[in-house]
Coordinates of C-alpha atoms in Angstrom, one line a residue:
X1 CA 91.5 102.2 120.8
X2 CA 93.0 103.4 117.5
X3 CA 90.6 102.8 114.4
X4 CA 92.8 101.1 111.9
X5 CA 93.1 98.2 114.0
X6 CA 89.6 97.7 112.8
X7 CA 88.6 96.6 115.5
X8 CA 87.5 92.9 116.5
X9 CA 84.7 92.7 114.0
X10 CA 85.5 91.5 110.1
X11 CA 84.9 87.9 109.1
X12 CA 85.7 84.9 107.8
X13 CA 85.3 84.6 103.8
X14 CA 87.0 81.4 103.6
X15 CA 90.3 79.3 104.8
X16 CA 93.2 81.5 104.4
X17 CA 95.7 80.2 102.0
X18 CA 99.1 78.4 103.7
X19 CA 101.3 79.9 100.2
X20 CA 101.6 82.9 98.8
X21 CA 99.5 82.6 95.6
X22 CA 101.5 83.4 92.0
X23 CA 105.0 83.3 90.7
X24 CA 105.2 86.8 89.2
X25 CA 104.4 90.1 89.9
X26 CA 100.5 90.8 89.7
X27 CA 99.6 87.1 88.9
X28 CA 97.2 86.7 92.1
X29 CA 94.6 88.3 90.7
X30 CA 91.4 86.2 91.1
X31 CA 91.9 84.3 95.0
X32 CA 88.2 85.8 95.8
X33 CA 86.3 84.5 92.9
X34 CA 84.6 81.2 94.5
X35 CA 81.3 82.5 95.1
X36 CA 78.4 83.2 92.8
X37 CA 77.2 86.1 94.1
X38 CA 77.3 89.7 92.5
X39 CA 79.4 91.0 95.6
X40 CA 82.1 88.5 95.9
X41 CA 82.6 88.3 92.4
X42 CA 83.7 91.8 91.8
X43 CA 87.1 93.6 91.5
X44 CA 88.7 94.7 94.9
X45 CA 87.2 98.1 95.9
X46 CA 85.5 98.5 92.6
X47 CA 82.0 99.2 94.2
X48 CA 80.7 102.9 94.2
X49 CA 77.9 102.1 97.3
X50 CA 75.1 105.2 97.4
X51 CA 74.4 106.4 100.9
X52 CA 71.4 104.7 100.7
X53 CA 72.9 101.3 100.2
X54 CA 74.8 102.0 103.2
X55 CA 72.0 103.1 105.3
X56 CA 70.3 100.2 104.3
X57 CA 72.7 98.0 105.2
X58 CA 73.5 99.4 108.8
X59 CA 69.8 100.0 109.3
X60 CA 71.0 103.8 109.1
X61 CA 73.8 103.2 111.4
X62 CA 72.1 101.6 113.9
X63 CA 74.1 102.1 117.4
X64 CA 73.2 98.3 117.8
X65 CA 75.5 97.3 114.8
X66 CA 78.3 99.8 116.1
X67 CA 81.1 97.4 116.6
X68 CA 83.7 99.7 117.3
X69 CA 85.5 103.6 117.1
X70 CA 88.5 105.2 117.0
X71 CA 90.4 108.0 115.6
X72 CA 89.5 107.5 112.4
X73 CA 85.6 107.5 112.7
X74 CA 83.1 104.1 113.4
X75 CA 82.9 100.7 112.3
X76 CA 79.6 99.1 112.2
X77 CA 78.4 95.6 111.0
X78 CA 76.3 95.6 108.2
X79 CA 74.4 93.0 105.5
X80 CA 74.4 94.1 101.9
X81 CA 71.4 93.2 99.6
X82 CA 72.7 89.8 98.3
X83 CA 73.5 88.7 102.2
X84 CA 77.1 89.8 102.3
X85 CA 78.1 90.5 105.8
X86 CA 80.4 93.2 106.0
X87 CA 82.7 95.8 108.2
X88 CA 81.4 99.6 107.3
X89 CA 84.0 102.1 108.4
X90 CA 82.7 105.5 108.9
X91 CA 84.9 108.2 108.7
X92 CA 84.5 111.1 111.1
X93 CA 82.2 114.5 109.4
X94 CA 85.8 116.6 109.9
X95 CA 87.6 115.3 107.3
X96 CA 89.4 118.6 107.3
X97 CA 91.9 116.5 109.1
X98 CA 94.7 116.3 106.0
X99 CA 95.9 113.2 107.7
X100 CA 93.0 111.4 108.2
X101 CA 91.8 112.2 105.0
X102 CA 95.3 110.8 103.5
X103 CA 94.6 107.3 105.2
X104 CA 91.3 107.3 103.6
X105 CA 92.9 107.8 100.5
X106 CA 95.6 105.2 100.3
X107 CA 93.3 102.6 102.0
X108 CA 91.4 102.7 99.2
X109 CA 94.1 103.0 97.1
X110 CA 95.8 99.9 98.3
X111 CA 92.6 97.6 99.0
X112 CA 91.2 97.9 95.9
X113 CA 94.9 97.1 93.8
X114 CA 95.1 93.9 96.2
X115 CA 93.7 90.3 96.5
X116 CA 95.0 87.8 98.4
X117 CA 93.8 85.6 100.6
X118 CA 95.7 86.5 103.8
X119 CA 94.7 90.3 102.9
X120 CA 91.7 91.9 104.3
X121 CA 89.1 92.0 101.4
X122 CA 88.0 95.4 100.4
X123 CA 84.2 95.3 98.3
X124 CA 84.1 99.0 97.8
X125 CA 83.9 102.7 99.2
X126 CA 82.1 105.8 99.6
X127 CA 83.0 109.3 98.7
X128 CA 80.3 112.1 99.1
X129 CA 80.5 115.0 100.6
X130 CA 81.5 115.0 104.2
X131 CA 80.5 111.1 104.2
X132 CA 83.6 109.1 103.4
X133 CA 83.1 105.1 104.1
X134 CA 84.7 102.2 103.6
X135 CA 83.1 98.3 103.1
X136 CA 85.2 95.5 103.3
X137 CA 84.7 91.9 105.0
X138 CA 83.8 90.7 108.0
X139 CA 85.8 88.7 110.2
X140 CA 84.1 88.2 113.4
X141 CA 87.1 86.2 115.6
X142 CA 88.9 89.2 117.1
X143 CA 92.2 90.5 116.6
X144 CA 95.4 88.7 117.0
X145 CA 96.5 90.8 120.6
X146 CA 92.8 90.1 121.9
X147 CA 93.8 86.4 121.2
X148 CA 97.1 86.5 122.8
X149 CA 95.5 88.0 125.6
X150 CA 92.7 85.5 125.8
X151 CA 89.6 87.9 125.8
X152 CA 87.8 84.5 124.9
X153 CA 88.9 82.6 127.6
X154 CA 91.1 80.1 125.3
X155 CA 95.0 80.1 125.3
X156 CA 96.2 79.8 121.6
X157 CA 98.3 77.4 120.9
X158 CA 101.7 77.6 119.8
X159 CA 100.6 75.7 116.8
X160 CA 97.9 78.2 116.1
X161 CA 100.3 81.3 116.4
X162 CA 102.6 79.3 113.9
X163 CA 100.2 78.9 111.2
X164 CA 99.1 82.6 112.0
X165 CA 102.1 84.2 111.8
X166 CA 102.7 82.1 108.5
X167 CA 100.0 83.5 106.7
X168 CA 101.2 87.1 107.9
X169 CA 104.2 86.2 106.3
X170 CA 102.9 85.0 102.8
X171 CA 100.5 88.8 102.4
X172 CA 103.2 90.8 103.1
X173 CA 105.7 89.2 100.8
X174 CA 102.6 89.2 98.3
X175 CA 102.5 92.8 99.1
X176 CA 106.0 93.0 98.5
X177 CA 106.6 90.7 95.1
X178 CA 103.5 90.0 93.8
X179 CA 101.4 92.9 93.3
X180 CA 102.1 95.6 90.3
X181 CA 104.3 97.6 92.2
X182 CA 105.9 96.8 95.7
X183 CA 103.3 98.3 98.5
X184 CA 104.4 98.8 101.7
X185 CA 102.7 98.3 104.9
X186 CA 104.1 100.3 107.2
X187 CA 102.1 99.1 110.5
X188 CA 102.7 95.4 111.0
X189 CA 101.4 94.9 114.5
X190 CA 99.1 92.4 116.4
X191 CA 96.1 94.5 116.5
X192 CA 96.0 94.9 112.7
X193 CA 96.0 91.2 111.7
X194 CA 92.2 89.9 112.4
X195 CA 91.6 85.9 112.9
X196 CA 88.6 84.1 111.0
X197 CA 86.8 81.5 112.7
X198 CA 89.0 78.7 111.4
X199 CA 92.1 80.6 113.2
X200 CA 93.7 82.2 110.1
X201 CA 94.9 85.2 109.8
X202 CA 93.6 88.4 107.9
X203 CA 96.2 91.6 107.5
X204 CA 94.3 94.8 108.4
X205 CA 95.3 98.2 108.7
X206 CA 96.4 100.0 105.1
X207 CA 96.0 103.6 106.5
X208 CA 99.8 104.3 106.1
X209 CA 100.5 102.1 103.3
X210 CA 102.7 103.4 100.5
X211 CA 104.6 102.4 97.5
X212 CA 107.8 101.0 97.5
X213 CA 111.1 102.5 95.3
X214 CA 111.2 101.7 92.1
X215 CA 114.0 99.2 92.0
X216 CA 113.9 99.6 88.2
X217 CA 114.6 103.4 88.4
X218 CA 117.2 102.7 90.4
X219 CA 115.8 104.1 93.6
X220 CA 116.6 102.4 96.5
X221 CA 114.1 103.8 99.5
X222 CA 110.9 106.1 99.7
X223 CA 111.7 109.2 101.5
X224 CA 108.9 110.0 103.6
X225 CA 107.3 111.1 107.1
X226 CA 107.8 108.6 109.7
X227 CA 104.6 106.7 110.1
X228 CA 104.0 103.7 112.2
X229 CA 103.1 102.1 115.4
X230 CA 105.7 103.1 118.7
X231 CA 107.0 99.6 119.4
X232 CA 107.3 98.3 115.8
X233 CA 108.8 101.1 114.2
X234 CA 112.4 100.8 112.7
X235 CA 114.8 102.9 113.7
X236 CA 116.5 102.9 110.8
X237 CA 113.6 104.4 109.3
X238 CA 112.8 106.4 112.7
X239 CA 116.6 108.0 112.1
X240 CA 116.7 108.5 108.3
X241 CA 113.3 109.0 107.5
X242 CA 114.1 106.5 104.4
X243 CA 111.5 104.0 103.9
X244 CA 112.1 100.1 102.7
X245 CA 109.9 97.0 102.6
X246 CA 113.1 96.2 105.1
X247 CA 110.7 98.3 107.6
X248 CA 108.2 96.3 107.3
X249 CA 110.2 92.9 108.0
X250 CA 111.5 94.6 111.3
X251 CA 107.9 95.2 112.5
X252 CA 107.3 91.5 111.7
X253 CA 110.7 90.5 113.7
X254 CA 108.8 92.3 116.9
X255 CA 105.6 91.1 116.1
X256 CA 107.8 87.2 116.2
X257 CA 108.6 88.0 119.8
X258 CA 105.2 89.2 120.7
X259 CA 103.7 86.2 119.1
X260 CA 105.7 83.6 121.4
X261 CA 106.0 85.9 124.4
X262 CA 102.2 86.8 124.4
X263 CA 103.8 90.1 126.1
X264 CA 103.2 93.8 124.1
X265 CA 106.1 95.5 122.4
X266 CA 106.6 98.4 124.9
X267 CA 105.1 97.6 128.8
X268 CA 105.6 100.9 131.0
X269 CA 104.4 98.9 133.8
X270 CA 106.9 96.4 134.1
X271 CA 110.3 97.1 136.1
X272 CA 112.6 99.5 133.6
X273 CA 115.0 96.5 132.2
X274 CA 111.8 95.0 130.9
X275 CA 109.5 98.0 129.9
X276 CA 111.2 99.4 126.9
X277 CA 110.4 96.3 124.9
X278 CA 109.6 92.9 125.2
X279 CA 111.5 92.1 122.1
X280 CA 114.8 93.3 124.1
X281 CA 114.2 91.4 127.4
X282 CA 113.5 88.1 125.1
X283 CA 116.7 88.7 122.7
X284 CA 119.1 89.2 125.5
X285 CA 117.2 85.6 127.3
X286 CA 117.8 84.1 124.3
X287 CA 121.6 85.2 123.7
X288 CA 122.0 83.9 127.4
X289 CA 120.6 80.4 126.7
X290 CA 117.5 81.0 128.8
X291 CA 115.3 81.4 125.8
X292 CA 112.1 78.9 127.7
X293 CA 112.0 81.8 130.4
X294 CA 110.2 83.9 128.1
X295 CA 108.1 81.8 126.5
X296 CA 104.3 83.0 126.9
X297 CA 103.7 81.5 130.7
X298 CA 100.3 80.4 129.3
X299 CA 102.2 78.0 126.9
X300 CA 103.0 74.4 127.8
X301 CA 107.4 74.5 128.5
X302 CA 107.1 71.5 125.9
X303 CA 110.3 70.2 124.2
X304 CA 108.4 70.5 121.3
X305 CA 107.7 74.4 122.3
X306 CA 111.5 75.2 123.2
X307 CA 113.1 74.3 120.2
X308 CA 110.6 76.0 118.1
X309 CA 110.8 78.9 120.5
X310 CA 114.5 79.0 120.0
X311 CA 113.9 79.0 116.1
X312 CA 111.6 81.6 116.1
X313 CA 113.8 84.0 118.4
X314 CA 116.5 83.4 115.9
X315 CA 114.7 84.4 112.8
X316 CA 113.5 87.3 115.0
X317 CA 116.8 88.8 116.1
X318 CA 117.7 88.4 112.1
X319 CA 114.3 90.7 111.4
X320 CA 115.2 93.2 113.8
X321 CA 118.8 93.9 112.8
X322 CA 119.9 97.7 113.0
X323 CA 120.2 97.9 109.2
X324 CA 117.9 96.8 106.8
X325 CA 120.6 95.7 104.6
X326 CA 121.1 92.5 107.3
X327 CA 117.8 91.7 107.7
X328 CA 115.9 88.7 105.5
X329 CA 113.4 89.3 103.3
X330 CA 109.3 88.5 104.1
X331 CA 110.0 85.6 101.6
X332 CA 112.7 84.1 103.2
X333 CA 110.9 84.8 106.5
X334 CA 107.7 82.8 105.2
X335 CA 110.3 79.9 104.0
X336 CA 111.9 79.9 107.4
X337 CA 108.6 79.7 109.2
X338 CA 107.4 76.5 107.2
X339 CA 110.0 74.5 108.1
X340 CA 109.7 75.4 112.1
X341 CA 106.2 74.3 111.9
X342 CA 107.3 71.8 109.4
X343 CA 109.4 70.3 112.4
X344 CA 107.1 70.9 115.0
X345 CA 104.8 69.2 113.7
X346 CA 107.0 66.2 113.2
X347 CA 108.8 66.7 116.6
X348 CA 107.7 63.2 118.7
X349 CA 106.9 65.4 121.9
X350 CA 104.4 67.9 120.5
X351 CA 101.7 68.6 123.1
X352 CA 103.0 66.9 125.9
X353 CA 103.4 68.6 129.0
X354 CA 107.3 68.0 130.2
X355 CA 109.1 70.7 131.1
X356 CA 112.0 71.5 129.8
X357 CA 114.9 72.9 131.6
X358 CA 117.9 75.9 130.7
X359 CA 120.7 72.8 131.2
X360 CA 117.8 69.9 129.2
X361 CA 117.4 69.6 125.4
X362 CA 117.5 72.7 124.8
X363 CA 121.1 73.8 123.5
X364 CA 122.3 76.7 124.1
X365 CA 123.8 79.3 121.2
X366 CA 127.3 78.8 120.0
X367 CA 129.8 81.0 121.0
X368 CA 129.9 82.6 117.5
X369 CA 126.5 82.7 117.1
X370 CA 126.5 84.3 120.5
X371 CA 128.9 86.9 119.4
X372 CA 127.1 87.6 116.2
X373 CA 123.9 88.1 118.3
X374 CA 125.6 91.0 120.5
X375 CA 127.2 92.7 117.2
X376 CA 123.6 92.7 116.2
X377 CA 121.8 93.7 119.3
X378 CA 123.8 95.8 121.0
X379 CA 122.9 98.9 119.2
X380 CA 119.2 98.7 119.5
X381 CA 119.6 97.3 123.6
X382 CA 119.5 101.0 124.3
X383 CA 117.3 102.4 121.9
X384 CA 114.0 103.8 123.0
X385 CA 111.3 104.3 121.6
X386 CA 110.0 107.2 120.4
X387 CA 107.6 109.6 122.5
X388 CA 104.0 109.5 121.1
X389 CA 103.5 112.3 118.8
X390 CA 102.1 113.2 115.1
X391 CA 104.5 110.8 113.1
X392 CA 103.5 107.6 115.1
X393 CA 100.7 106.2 117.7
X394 CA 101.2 104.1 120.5
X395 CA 99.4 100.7 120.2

């Protein structure tokens, strides 16, 4: 189970925000100041904890408190002095890895630059020696796959996902327009957003984060090592090893499918039409009118659920468009998202349980539309996925 995912064990601060805070650039600044306490009150990152502090705090890393491990090293669940619970990431002794060592970096670099309220909150680090650690907040509710794959028992809605996949939206286009200078993400997936108690959702996972071009230089993409997650990756980037925030809005356009499919990106199990993606099988559904079929089976085939269904798949196939140039922003992808659950919140037939047919209300794509959903899909129906290897991980 890969480390940056961290794991199923941060926690709930507070009610994550439905908009992205600020008009301009680096006007968010502030979202975490409501409590009174020395800890919350701080900068982002700005604490320099002592390796006593953190001893204290995880009772000298107590294998009861170990909450998870990976790649990267060991998360364990910790209480500082003023009663702050928090995530404490423990990086593995042989940081002579260069790469690991790299993700320790720019996690720190980006958490402590950020603050929003969809955005995982980073409290502060620890550099010493061999001993490199990382504190941030605890969300205790699981990750967003465990969810989809009900490791609680409970199925999540379809209104849930909705206002989960909205606040994914509004931190990375804060990531995107808001901050000082355009960060990033590179590893939009499932397993790095983490869900508070109230259902909200929490982006995780800076390990591969960079800076975007300067626009203002007149530099239009980062070049760069592909990093990512095999299943979200974008080929474009995968092929030209030229980085955009557009790379990040196709790893939301498959983590859109996944959301209302409930299935994971690639499947190697499933029959070979199915297993390369799920994104694939869903898109060509949806192109053939049969979009309902792929709704998540644990999901009531409500009107309601169809027609937002159908919406979604459509701003999907948009994300996931071969060139980055066609695809919508994370803005405009937020926008669009409000005013699905906007209307299926408003639709007279939410949560009931009629089914809905291929021939009922739901209508099936144009014939243009059709047509401009092949120009846009046929190039990618036969793209793989890359093998696992150094310059992504499999999920």
């Amino acid at each position: 189970m890969l480390m940056n995912r961290f794991v199923n064990s941060f926690g709930d601060v507070s009610g994550a925000s439905d908009s992205t805070d600020g008009k301009t650039r680096g006007a968010t600044r502030g979202t975490y100041a409501t409590r009174n306490d020395s800890t919350h009150m701080r900068k982002p990152g700005s604490i320099k904890f002592t390796m006593a502090e953190i001893h204290k705090a995880t009772y000298n890393f107590s294998p009861a408190l170990k909450v998870g491990e990976g790649g990267f090293g060991t998360v364990y669940k910790g209480q500082l002095q003023d009663g702050t619970l928090v995530a404490i990431k423990r990086a593995r002794k042989s940081m002579y890895d260069n790469n690991l060592e790299g993700e320790f970096q720019s996690e720190i670099q980006v958490l402590s630059t950020v603050e929003h309220l969809n955005l995982l909150k980073c409290y502060g680090y620890l550099e010493q020696g061999d001993e490199r650690v990382i504190v941030v907040e605890f969300v205790p509710n699981g990750t967003l796959r465990e969810h989809l794959e009900c490791f609680n028992g409970n199925v999540l809605s379809l209104a849930s996902r909705l206002n989960i996949v909205i606040d994914v939206a509004h931190a990375i286009t804060y990531l995107h327009t808001y901050t000082d200078h355009s960060i990033i993400h590179r590893d939009i997936k499932s397993s790095n957003i983490l869900l508070t108690e109230k259902l909200r959702a929490k982006v995780a996972g800076f390990g591969f984060a960079l800076l975007a071009a300067d626009a203002e230089s007149g530099q239009t993409h980062v070049s760069t090592q592909v990093k990512g997650t095999a299943g979200y990756l974008d080929p474009e980037y995968l092929r030209t090893y030229q980085l955009t925030e557009k790379s990040d809005v196709y790893s939301f356009g498959t983590l859109l499918v996944e959301l209302v499919t409930g299935r994971r990106p690639i499947e190697a199990k499933r029959e070979l039409k199915e297993r390369v993606t799920a994104r694939w099988y869903a898109m060509k559904k949806f192109i053939d009118g049969d979009a309902i079929s792929v709704l998540d089976p644990r999901l009531e085939k409500s009107d309601a659920n169809g027609l937002a269904l159908e919406k979604i798949l459509k701003l999907a196939l948009q994300c996931v468009a071969s060139h980055g140039q066609d695809r919508p922003s994370m803005k405009r992808c937020a926008e669009v998202l409000w005013n699905i659950r906007k209307d299926y919140n408003e639709v007279p037939a939410y949560g009931s349980h009629g089914q809905c047919s291929k021939s009922g209300n739901h209508k099936e794509p144009s014939k243009t539309f059709k047509n401009r959903l092949y120009e846009i899909t046929t190039p990618l129906l036969n793209c793989f996925p890359p093998e696992k290897g150094n310059c992504c991980q499999a999920d």
